[in-house]
Amino acid sequence: MNLKVGLGYDLHRLVPGRPLIIGGVKIPFELGCLAHSDGDVLVHSLIDALLGIKGEGDIGQKFPDSDPAYKDISSLELLRQVMQEIKEAGFSVVNVDSVVILEKPKLAPFIPEMKTSLCPILGIQPENLGIKAKTAEKLGEIGQSQAIACWTVALVGHTE
Ligand code: MG
């Protein structure tokens, strides 16, 4: 199997009056991500990792925030589009591993639901999707809950 790896990163400001959506799951919190779309930092970093596999640019080039079609769109819809293109290029996902960096709230209770939302789209089993949440130890913008960030690596295989 011909293997390729992609790396993605994303960061959003946290602001009042926005929902906090991570991994396709709405998480109860007083702050949410400022964004043109739903601001799903995990899915955005995952999309960037998948675009990297095909040597493409980032999510902002593919789905411009100047395009009203993407206003408040569920990032899962964008992920479905990108996965369709990955499949059409002959690739299937082997595994994905993500690290979400946020001070609060605790994400652990929501990770099973995130896997339920993402695994069918990625075409992988839950044991092939890693989602970890780390704090910034109260340091810097992330540590002060002014921002949330996420790193993701994705491995895909080509069957030819
Ligand atoms: Mg983003």
PDB file of C-alpha atoms and ligand atoms in Angstrom:
ATOM      1  CA  MET A   1       0.000   0.000   0.000  1.00  0.00           C
ATOM      2  CA  ASN A   2       1.232   3.474  -0.953  1.00  0.00           C
ATOM      3  CA  LEU A   3       0.984   5.588   2.217  1.00  0.00           C
ATOM      4  CA  LYS A   4       0.741   9.353   2.533  1.00  0.00           C
ATOM      5  CA  VAL A   5       0.551  11.527   5.655  1.00  0.00           C
ATOM      6  CA  GLY A   6      -0.996  14.978   6.077  1.00  0.00           C
ATOM      7  CA  LEU A   7      -0.658  17.522   8.889  1.00  0.00           C
ATOM      8  CA  GLY A   8      -3.263  20.107   9.820  1.00  0.00           C
ATOM      9  CA  TYR A   9      -3.442  22.969  12.304  1.00  0.00           C
ATOM     10  CA  ASP A  10      -6.157  25.471  13.154  1.00  0.00           C
ATOM     11  CA  LEU A  11      -6.835  28.151  15.753  1.00  0.00           C
ATOM     12  CA  HIS A  12      -9.939  30.212  16.492  1.00  0.00           C
ATOM     13  CA  ARG A  13     -10.712  33.050  18.871  1.00  0.00           C
ATOM     14  CA  LEU A  14     -13.239  32.205  21.589  1.00  0.00           C
ATOM     15  CA  VAL A  15     -16.007  34.792  21.950  1.00  0.00           C
ATOM     16  CA  PRO A  16     -19.383  35.077  23.724  1.00  0.00           C
ATOM     17  CA  GLY A  17     -22.554  34.462  21.745  1.00  0.00           C
ATOM     18  CA  ARG A  18     -21.227  31.662  19.541  1.00  0.00           C
ATOM     19  CA  PRO A  19     -21.816  27.915  19.882  1.00  0.00           C
ATOM     20  CA  LEU A  20     -18.783  25.765  20.723  1.00  0.00           C
ATOM     21  CA  ILE A  21     -18.715  22.961  18.152  1.00  0.00           C
ATOM     22  CA  ILE A  22     -15.803  20.513  18.239  1.00  0.00           C
ATOM     23  CA  GLY A  23     -15.665  17.332  16.196  1.00  0.00           C
ATOM     24  CA  GLY A  24     -19.234  17.934  15.043  1.00  0.00           C
ATOM     25  CA  VAL A  25     -20.532  18.005  18.639  1.00  0.00           C
ATOM     26  CA  LYS A  26     -22.114  21.037  20.297  1.00  0.00           C
ATOM     27  CA  ILE A  27     -20.500  21.469  23.705  1.00  0.00           C
ATOM     28  CA  PRO A  28     -22.192  23.506  26.460  1.00  0.00           C
ATOM     29  CA  PHE A  29     -19.913  26.490  27.241  1.00  0.00           C
ATOM     30  CA  GLU A  30     -20.264  30.262  27.600  1.00  0.00           C
ATOM     31  CA  LEU A  31     -17.840  30.913  24.687  1.00  0.00           C
ATOM     32  CA  GLY A  32     -17.665  29.664  21.105  1.00  0.00           C
ATOM     33  CA  CYS A  33     -15.390  29.981  18.093  1.00  0.00           C
ATOM     34  CA  LEU A  34     -15.451  33.174  16.040  1.00  0.00           C
ATOM     35  CA  ALA A  35     -15.634  32.007  12.410  1.00  0.00           C
ATOM     36  CA  HIS A  36     -17.433  32.324   9.087  1.00  0.00           C
ATOM     37  CA  SER A  37     -18.433  28.650   9.292  1.00  0.00           C
ATOM     38  CA  ASP A  38     -19.405  26.887  12.528  1.00  0.00           C
ATOM     39  CA  GLY A  39     -15.750  27.257  13.619  1.00  0.00           C
ATOM     40  CA  ASP A  40     -15.130  23.561  14.289  1.00  0.00           C
ATOM     41  CA  VAL A  41     -11.407  23.740  15.012  1.00  0.00           C
ATOM     42  CA  LEU A  42     -10.937  19.953  15.055  1.00  0.00           C
ATOM     43  CA  VAL A  43     -12.661  19.394  11.724  1.00  0.00           C
ATOM     44  CA  HIS A  44     -10.801  22.325  10.164  1.00  0.00           C
ATOM     45  CA  SER A  45      -7.416  20.923  11.160  1.00  0.00           C
ATOM     46  CA  LEU A  46      -8.546  17.496   9.927  1.00  0.00           C
ATOM     47  CA  ILE A  47      -9.563  18.969   6.568  1.00  0.00           C
ATOM     48  CA  ASP A  48      -6.176  20.688   6.272  1.00  0.00           C
ATOM     49  CA  ALA A  49      -4.440  17.367   6.966  1.00  0.00           C
ATOM     50  CA  LEU A  50      -6.511  15.676   4.234  1.00  0.00           C
ATOM     51  CA  LEU A  51      -5.847  18.505   1.764  1.00  0.00           C
ATOM     52  CA  GLY A  52      -2.140  18.101   2.501  1.00  0.00           C
ATOM     53  CA  ILE A  53      -2.301  14.510   1.340  1.00  0.00           C
ATOM     54  CA  LYS A  54      -3.244  15.729  -2.126  1.00  0.00           C
ATOM     55  CA  GLY A  55      -0.668  18.533  -2.077  1.00  0.00           C
ATOM     56  CA  GLU A  56      -3.364  21.180  -1.866  1.00  0.00           C
ATOM     57  CA  GLY A  57      -3.515  24.431   0.110  1.00  0.00           C
ATOM     58  CA  ASP A  58      -5.558  25.001   3.237  1.00  0.00           C
ATOM     59  CA  ILE A  59      -9.268  25.081   4.021  1.00  0.00           C
ATOM     60  CA  GLY A  60      -9.442  28.856   3.526  1.00  0.00           C
ATOM     61  CA  GLN A  61      -8.310  28.518  -0.090  1.00  0.00           C
ATOM     62  CA  LYS A  62     -10.732  25.691  -0.803  1.00  0.00           C
ATOM     63  CA  PHE A  63     -13.748  27.142   1.007  1.00  0.00           C
ATOM     64  CA  PRO A  64     -13.169  30.954   1.052  1.00  0.00           C
ATOM     65  CA  ASP A  65     -14.769  32.883   3.923  1.00  0.00           C
ATOM     66  CA  SER A  66     -15.741  35.533   1.354  1.00  0.00           C
ATOM     67  CA  ASP A  67     -18.218  33.018  -0.122  1.00  0.00           C
ATOM     68  CA  PRO A  68     -21.698  33.330   1.453  1.00  0.00           C
ATOM     69  CA  ALA A  69     -22.309  29.644   0.653  1.00  0.00           C
ATOM     70  CA  TYR A  70     -20.064  28.756   3.610  1.00  0.00           C
ATOM     71  CA  LYS A  71     -21.642  31.155   6.144  1.00  0.00           C
ATOM     72  CA  ASP A  72     -22.355  29.161   9.337  1.00  0.00           C
ATOM     73  CA  ILE A  73     -22.050  25.913   7.348  1.00  0.00           C
ATOM     74  CA  SER A  74     -21.503  22.722   9.335  1.00  0.00           C
ATOM     75  CA  SER A  75     -17.835  21.853   8.951  1.00  0.00           C
ATOM     76  CA  LEU A  76     -18.946  18.218   8.663  1.00  0.00           C
ATOM     77  CA  GLU A  77     -20.373  19.146   5.242  1.00  0.00           C
ATOM     78  CA  LEU A  78     -16.973  20.488   4.189  1.00  0.00           C
ATOM     79  CA  LEU A  79     -15.316  17.320   5.523  1.00  0.00           C
ATOM     80  CA  ARG A  80     -17.743  15.169   3.487  1.00  0.00           C
ATOM     81  CA  GLN A  81     -16.771  17.054   0.317  1.00  0.00           C
ATOM     82  CA  VAL A  82     -13.062  16.663   0.980  1.00  0.00           C
ATOM     83  CA  MET A  83     -13.442  12.955   1.808  1.00  0.00           C
ATOM     84  CA  GLN A  84     -15.343  12.431  -1.435  1.00  0.00           C
ATOM     85  CA  GLU A  85     -12.364  13.870  -3.320  1.00  0.00           C
ATOM     86  CA  ILE A  86      -9.916  11.747  -1.300  1.00  0.00           C
ATOM     87  CA  LYS A  87     -11.897   8.625  -2.249  1.00  0.00           C
ATOM     88  CA  GLU A  88     -12.125   9.662  -5.896  1.00  0.00           C
ATOM     89  CA  ALA A  89      -8.325  10.034  -5.904  1.00  0.00           C
ATOM     90  CA  GLY A  90      -8.133   6.356  -4.850  1.00  0.00           C
ATOM     91  CA  PHE A  91      -7.204   6.884  -1.205  1.00  0.00           C
ATOM     92  CA  SER A  92      -8.776   5.550   1.970  1.00  0.00           C
ATOM     93  CA  VAL A  93      -8.034   6.792   5.488  1.00  0.00           C
ATOM     94  CA  VAL A  94      -5.865   4.507   7.641  1.00  0.00           C
ATOM     95  CA  ASN A  95      -5.967   6.538  10.856  1.00  0.00           C
ATOM     96  CA  VAL A  96      -6.302  10.055  12.211  1.00  0.00           C
ATOM     97  CA  ASP A  97      -4.879  11.545  15.412  1.00  0.00           C
ATOM     98  CA  SER A  98      -5.870  14.954  16.804  1.00  0.00           C
ATOM     99  CA  VAL A  99      -4.818  17.088  19.760  1.00  0.00           C
ATOM    100  CA  VAL A 100      -7.254  19.840  20.750  1.00  0.00           C
ATOM    101  CA  ILE A 101      -5.656  22.531  22.950  1.00  0.00           C
ATOM    102  CA  LEU A 102      -8.102  24.433  25.141  1.00  0.00           C
ATOM    103  CA  GLU A 103      -8.211  25.471  28.780  1.00  0.00           C
ATOM    104  CA  LYS A 104     -11.843  24.513  29.355  1.00  0.00           C
ATOM    105  CA  PRO A 105     -14.345  22.909  29.275  1.00  0.00           C
ATOM    106  CA  LYS A 106     -13.250  19.306  29.701  1.00  0.00           C
ATOM    107  CA  LEU A 107     -13.731  17.499  26.398  1.00  0.00           C
ATOM    108  CA  ALA A 108     -13.346  13.890  27.558  1.00  0.00           C
ATOM    109  CA  PRO A 109     -17.106  13.302  28.087  1.00  0.00           C
ATOM    110  CA  PHE A 110     -17.789  14.361  24.483  1.00  0.00           C
ATOM    111  CA  ILE A 111     -15.083  12.379  22.691  1.00  0.00           C
ATOM    112  CA  PRO A 112     -17.212   9.237  22.102  1.00  0.00           C
ATOM    113  CA  GLU A 113     -19.856  11.415  20.415  1.00  0.00           C
ATOM    114  CA  MET A 114     -17.171  13.122  18.313  1.00  0.00           C
ATOM    115  CA  LYS A 115     -16.015   9.705  17.127  1.00  0.00           C
ATOM    116  CA  THR A 116     -19.622   8.790  16.295  1.00  0.00           C
ATOM    117  CA  SER A 117     -19.939  11.922  14.148  1.00  0.00           C
ATOM    118  CA  LEU A 118     -16.531  11.669  12.410  1.00  0.00           C
ATOM    119  CA  CYS A 119     -15.801   7.955  11.907  1.00  0.00           C
ATOM    120  CA  PRO A 120     -18.598   7.284   9.357  1.00  0.00           C
ATOM    121  CA  ILE A 121     -17.452  10.247   7.259  1.00  0.00           C
ATOM    122  CA  LEU A 122     -13.804   9.162   7.432  1.00  0.00           C
ATOM    123  CA  GLY A 123     -14.692   5.504   6.815  1.00  0.00           C
ATOM    124  CA  ILE A 124     -12.665   4.313   9.816  1.00  0.00           C
ATOM    125  CA  GLN A 125     -13.337   2.498  13.084  1.00  0.00           C
ATOM    126  CA  PRO A 126     -13.235   4.389  16.411  1.00  0.00           C
ATOM    127  CA  GLU A 127      -9.905   2.751  17.335  1.00  0.00           C
ATOM    128  CA  ASN A 128      -8.351   4.482  14.306  1.00  0.00           C
ATOM    129  CA  LEU A 129      -9.418   7.972  15.410  1.00  0.00           C
ATOM    130  CA  GLY A 130      -7.465   9.525  18.262  1.00  0.00           C
ATOM    131  CA  ILE A 131      -8.858  12.667  19.910  1.00  0.00           C
ATOM    132  CA  LYS A 132      -7.009  14.138  22.845  1.00  0.00           C
ATOM    133  CA  ALA A 133      -7.651  17.349  24.755  1.00  0.00           C
ATOM    134  CA  LYS A 134      -4.782  19.213  26.411  1.00  0.00           C
ATOM    135  CA  THR A 135      -4.794  22.458  28.380  1.00  0.00           C
ATOM    136  CA  ALA A 136      -2.206  25.210  27.965  1.00  0.00           C
ATOM    137  CA  GLU A 137      -1.569  25.266  31.731  1.00  0.00           C
ATOM    138  CA  LYS A 138      -3.276  28.713  31.924  1.00  0.00           C
ATOM    139  CA  LEU A 139      -0.435  30.189  29.808  1.00  0.00           C
ATOM    140  CA  GLY A 140      -0.923  32.570  26.880  1.00  0.00           C
ATOM    141  CA  GLU A 141      -4.080  33.225  24.862  1.00  0.00           C
ATOM    142  CA  ILE A 142      -5.211  29.601  24.875  1.00  0.00           C
ATOM    143  CA  GLY A 143      -4.561  29.309  28.598  1.00  0.00           C
ATOM    144  CA  GLN A 144      -6.731  32.409  29.187  1.00  0.00           C
ATOM    145  CA  SER A 145      -9.584  30.874  27.114  1.00  0.00           C
ATOM    146  CA  GLN A 146      -9.213  33.527  24.424  1.00  0.00           C
ATOM    147  CA  ALA A 147      -8.514  30.895  21.774  1.00  0.00           C
ATOM    148  CA  ILE A 148      -8.649  27.203  20.981  1.00  0.00           C
ATOM    149  CA  ALA A 149      -6.273  25.329  18.693  1.00  0.00           C
ATOM    150  CA  CYS A 150      -5.975  21.865  17.181  1.00  0.00           C
ATOM    151  CA  TRP A 151      -3.286  19.767  15.500  1.00  0.00           C
ATOM    152  CA  THR A 152      -4.199  16.741  13.394  1.00  0.00           C
ATOM    153  CA  VAL A 153      -2.265  14.128  11.451  1.00  0.00           C
ATOM    154  CA  ALA A 154      -3.980  11.874   8.939  1.00  0.00           C
ATOM    155  CA  LEU A 155      -2.544   8.768   7.268  1.00  0.00           C
ATOM    156  CA  VAL A 156      -4.104   7.497   4.049  1.00  0.00           C
ATOM    157  CA  GLY A 157      -3.346   4.540   1.821  1.00  0.00           C
ATOM    158  CA  HIS A 158      -3.610   4.121  -1.949  1.00  0.00           C
ATOM    159  CA  THR A 159      -4.495   0.585  -2.902  1.00  0.00           C
ATOM    160  CA  GLU A 160      -2.545   0.499  -6.197  1.00  0.00           C
TER     161      GLU A 160
HETATM  162 MG    MG B   1     -10.777  27.279  11.184  1.00  0.00          MG
END
